[in-house]
PDB file of C-alpha atoms in Angstrom:
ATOM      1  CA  UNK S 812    -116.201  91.841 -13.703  1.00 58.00           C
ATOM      2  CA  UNK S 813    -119.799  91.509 -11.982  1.00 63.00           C
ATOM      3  CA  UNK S 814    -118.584  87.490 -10.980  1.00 66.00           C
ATOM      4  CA  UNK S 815    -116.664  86.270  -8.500  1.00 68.00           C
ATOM      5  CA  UNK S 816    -113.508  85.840 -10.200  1.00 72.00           C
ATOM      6  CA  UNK S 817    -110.295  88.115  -9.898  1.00 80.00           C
ATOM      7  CA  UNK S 818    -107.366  88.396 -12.385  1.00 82.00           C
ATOM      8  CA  UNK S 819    -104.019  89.483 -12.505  1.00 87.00           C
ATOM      9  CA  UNK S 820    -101.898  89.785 -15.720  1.00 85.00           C
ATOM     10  CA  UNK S 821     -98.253  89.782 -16.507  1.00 86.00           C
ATOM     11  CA  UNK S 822     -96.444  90.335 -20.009  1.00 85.00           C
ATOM     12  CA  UNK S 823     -95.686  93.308 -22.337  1.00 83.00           C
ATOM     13  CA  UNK S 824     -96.229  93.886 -25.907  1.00 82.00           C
ATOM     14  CA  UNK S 825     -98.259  96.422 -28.007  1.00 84.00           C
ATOM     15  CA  UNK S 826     -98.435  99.600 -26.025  1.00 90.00           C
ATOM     16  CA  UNK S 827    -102.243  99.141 -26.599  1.00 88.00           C
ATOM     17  CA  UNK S 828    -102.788  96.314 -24.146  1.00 83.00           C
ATOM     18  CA  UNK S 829    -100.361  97.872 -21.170  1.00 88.00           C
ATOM     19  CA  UNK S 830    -102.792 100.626 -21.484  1.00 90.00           C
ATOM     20  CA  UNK S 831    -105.419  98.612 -21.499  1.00 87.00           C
ATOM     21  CA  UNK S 832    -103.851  96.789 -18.431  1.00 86.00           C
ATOM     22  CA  UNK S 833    -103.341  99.576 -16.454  1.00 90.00           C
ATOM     23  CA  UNK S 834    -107.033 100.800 -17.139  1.00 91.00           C
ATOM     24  CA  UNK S 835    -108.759  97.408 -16.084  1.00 88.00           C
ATOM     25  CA  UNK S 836    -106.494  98.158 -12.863  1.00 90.00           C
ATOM     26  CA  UNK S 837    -107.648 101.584 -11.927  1.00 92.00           C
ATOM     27  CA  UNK S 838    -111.190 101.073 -12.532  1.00 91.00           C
ATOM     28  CA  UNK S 839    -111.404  97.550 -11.242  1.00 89.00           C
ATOM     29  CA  UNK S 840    -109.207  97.709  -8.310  1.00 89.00           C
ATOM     30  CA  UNK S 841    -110.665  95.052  -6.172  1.00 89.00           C
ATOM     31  CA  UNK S 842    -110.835  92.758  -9.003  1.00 87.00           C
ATOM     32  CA  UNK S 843    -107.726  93.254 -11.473  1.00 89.00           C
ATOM     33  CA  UNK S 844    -103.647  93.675 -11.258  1.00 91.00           C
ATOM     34  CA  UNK S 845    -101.784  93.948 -14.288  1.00 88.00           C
ATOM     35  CA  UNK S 846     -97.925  93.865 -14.295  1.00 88.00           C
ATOM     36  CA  UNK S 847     -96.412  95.128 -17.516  1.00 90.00           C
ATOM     37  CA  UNK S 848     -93.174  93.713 -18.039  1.00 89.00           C
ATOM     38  CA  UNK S 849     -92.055  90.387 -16.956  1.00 88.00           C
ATOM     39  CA  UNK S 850     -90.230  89.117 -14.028  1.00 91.00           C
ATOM     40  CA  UNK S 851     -89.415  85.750 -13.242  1.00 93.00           C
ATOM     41  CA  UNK S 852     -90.274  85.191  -9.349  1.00 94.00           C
ATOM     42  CA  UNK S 853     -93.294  87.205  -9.771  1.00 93.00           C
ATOM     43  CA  UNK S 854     -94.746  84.939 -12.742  1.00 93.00           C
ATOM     44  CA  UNK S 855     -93.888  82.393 -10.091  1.00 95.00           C
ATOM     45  CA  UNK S 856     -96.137  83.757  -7.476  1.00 94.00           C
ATOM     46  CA  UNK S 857     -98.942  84.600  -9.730  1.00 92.00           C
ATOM     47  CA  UNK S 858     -98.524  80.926 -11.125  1.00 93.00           C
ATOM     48  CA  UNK S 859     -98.993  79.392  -7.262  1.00 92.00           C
ATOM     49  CA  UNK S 860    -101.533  81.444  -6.068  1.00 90.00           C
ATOM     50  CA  UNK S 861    -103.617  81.119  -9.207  1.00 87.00           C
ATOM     51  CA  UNK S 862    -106.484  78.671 -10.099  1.00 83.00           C
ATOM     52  CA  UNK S 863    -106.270  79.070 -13.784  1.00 83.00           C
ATOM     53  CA  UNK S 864    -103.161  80.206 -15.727  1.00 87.00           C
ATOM     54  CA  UNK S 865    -104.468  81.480 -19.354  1.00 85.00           C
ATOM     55  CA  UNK S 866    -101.946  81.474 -22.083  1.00 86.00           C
ATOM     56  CA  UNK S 867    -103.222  82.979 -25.317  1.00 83.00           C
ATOM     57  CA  UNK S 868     -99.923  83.149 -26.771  1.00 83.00           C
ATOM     58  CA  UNK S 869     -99.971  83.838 -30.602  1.00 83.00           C
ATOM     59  CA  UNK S 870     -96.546  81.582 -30.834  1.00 84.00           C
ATOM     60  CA  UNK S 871     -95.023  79.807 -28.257  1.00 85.00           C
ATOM     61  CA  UNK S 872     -92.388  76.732 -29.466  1.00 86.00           C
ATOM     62  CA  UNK S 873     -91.983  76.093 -25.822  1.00 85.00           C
ATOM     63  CA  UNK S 874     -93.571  77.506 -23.541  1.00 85.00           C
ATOM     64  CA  UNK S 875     -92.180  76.846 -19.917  1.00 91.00           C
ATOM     65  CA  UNK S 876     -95.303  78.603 -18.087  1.00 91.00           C
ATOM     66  CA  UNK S 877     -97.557  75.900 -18.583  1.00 91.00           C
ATOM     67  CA  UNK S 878     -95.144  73.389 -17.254  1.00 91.00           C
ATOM     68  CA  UNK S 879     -94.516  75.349 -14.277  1.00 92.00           C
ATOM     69  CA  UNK S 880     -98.429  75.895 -13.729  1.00 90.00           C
ATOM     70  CA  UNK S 881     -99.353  71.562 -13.813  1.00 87.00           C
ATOM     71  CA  UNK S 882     -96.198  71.401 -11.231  1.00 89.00           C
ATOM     72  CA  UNK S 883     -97.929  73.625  -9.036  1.00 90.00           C
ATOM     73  CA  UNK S 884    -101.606  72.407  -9.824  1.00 85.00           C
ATOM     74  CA  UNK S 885    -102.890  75.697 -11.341  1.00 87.00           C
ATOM     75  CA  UNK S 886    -104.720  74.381 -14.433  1.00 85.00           C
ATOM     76  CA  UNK S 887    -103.188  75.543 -17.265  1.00 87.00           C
ATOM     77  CA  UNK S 888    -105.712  76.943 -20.193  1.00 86.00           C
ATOM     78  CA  UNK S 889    -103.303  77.593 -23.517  1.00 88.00           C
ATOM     79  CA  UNK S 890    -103.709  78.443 -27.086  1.00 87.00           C
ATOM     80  CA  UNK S 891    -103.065  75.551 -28.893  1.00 86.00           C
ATOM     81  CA  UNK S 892    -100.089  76.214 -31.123  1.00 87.00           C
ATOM     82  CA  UNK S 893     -96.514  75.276 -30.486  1.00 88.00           C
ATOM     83  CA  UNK S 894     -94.941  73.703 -27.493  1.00 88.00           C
ATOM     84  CA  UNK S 895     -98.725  74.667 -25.250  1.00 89.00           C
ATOM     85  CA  UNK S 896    -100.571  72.289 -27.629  1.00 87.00           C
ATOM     86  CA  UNK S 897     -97.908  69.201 -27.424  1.00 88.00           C
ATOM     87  CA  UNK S 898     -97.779  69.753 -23.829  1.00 87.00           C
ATOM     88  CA  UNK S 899    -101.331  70.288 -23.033  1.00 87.00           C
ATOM     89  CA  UNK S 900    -104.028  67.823 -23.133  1.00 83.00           C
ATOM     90  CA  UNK S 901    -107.184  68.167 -22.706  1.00 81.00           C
ATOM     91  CA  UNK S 902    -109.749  67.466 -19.588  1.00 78.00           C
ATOM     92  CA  UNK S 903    -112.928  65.843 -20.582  1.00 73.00           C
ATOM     93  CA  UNK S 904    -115.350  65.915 -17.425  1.00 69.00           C
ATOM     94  CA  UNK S 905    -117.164  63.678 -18.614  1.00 71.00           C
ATOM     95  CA  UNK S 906    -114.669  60.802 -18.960  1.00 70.00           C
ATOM     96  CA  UNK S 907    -115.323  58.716 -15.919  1.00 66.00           C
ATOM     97  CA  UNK S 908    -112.349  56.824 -14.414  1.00 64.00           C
ATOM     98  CA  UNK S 909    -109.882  58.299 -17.410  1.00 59.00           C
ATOM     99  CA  UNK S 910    -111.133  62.189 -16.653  1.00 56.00           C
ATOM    100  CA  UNK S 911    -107.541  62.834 -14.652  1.00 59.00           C
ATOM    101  CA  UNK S 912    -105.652  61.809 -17.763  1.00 71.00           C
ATOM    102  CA  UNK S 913    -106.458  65.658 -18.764  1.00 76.00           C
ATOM    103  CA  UNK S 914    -103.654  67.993 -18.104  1.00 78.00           C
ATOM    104  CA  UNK S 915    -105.950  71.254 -18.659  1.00 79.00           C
ATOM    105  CA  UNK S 916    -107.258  72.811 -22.005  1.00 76.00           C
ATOM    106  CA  UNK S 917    -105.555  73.584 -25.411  1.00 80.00           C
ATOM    107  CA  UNK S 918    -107.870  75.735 -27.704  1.00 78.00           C
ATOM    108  CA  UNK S 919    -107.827  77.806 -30.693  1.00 75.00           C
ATOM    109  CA  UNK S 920    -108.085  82.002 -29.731  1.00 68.00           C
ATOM    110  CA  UNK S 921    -111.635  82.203 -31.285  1.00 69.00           C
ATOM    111  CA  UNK S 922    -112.942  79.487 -28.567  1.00 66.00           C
ATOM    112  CA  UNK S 923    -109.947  80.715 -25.585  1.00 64.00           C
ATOM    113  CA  UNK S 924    -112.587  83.106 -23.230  1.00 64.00           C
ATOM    114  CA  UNK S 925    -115.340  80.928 -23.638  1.00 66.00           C
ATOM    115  CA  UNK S 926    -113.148  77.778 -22.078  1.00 63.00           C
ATOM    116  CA  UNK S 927    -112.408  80.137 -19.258  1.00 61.00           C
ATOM    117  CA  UNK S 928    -115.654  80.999 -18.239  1.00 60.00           C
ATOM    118  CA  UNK S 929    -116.304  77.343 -18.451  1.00 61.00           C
ATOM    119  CA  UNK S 930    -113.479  75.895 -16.407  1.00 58.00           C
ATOM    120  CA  UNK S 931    -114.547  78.487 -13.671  1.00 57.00           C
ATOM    121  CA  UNK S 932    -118.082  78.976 -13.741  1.00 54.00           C
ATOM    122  CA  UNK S 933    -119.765  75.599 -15.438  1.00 53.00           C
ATOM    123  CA  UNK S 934    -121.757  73.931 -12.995  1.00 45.00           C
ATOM    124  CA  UNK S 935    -120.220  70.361 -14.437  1.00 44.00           C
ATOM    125  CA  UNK S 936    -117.052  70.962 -13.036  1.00 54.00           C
ATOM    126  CA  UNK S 937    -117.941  70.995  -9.372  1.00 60.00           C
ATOM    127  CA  UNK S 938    -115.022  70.325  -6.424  1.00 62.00           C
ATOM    128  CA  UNK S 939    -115.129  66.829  -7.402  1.00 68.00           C
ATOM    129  CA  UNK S 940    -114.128  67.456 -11.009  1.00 68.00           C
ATOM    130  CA  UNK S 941    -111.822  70.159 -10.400  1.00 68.00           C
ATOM    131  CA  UNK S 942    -110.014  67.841  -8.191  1.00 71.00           C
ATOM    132  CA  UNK S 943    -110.040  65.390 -10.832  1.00 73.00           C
ATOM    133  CA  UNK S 944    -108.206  67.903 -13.091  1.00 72.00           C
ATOM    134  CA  UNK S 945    -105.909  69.096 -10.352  1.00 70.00           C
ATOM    135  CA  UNK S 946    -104.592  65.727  -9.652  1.00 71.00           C
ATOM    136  CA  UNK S 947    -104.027  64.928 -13.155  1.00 69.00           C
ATOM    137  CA  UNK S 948    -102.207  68.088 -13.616  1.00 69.00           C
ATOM    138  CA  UNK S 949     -99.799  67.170 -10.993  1.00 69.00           C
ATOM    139  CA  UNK S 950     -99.170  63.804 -11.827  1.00 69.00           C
ATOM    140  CA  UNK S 951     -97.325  64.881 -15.007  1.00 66.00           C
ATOM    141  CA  UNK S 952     -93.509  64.466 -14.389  1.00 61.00           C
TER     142      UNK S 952
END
C-alpha cells in the first residue's frame, strides 16, 4: 500500500475475507474501502469511478460486471474462466495500429496480481497506451 494506487472492494463470501476486508480498511484508511455485501448502484459507482475493475472470480458463466466496466471505460482485468474469458480479450501494447482491438486482460489466478501491478504501474503503458485500451474498451457494443 506504499504506491499510489487506492482500492475499494465489494462482494461477500467466506467470513475470512470480510474480515480481512474490514482490516485492510481500518489500518489503511486513506488507501482502502471494502463493502461486504453487494448492492447494485453501488457496484455501479465503484465501476465509473474506477480505473481498473479486477474480477478474480473462481466461476463466473456470465459475468455482467465486466460488461458494465468496457461500457464505462474502466478496464476490466478478469480471471479467465466462464463468461469473463469469452468476453474479455486481451490488450497487447505492443500491437501497433491493432493494440485497441484489446478489450482488457483475461488471466489465470496464479498470474491475476501480477497483471494488475502491470496495467497500473508498467512504464509501457503510458497515457498513450492506456488510451489505446480505453478506447477499445468502449468501442465494444
Amino acid at each position: 500500500m506504499q504506491d499510489d494506487v487506492e482500492f475499494v472492494m465489494l462482494g461477500s463470501g467466506e467470513k475470512k475475507y470480510e474480515d480481512w476486508m474490514r482490516h485492510l480498511e481500518s489500518v489503511y484508511k486513506e488507501k482502502f474501502r471494502g463493502w461486504v455485501g453487494f448492492n447494485v448502484p453501488v457496484s455501479h459507482r465503484i465501476t465509473t469511478g474506477c480505473d481498473i475493475l479486477a474480477m478474480p472470480s473462481r466461476f463466473e458463466p456470465c459475468g455482467l460486471n465486466q460488461l458494465y466496466a468496457m461500457r464505462y471505460g474502466t478496464i476490466p482485468v478478469v480471471h479467465s474462466i466462464g463468461g469473463l474469458r469469452d468476453n474479455i480479450k486481451n490488450f497487447n501494447p505492443y500491437a501497433g495500429e491493432q493494440s485497441d482491438e484489446g478489450t482488457g486482460y483475461a488471466s489465470f489466478l496464479e498470474h491475476f496480481l501480477p497483471i494488475i501491478y502491470r496495467v497500473d504501474m508498467h512504464p509501457l503503458l503510458n497515457l498513450e497506451k492506456l488510451m489505446e485500451l480505453y478506447h477499445g474498451v468502449l468501442s465494444i457494443d
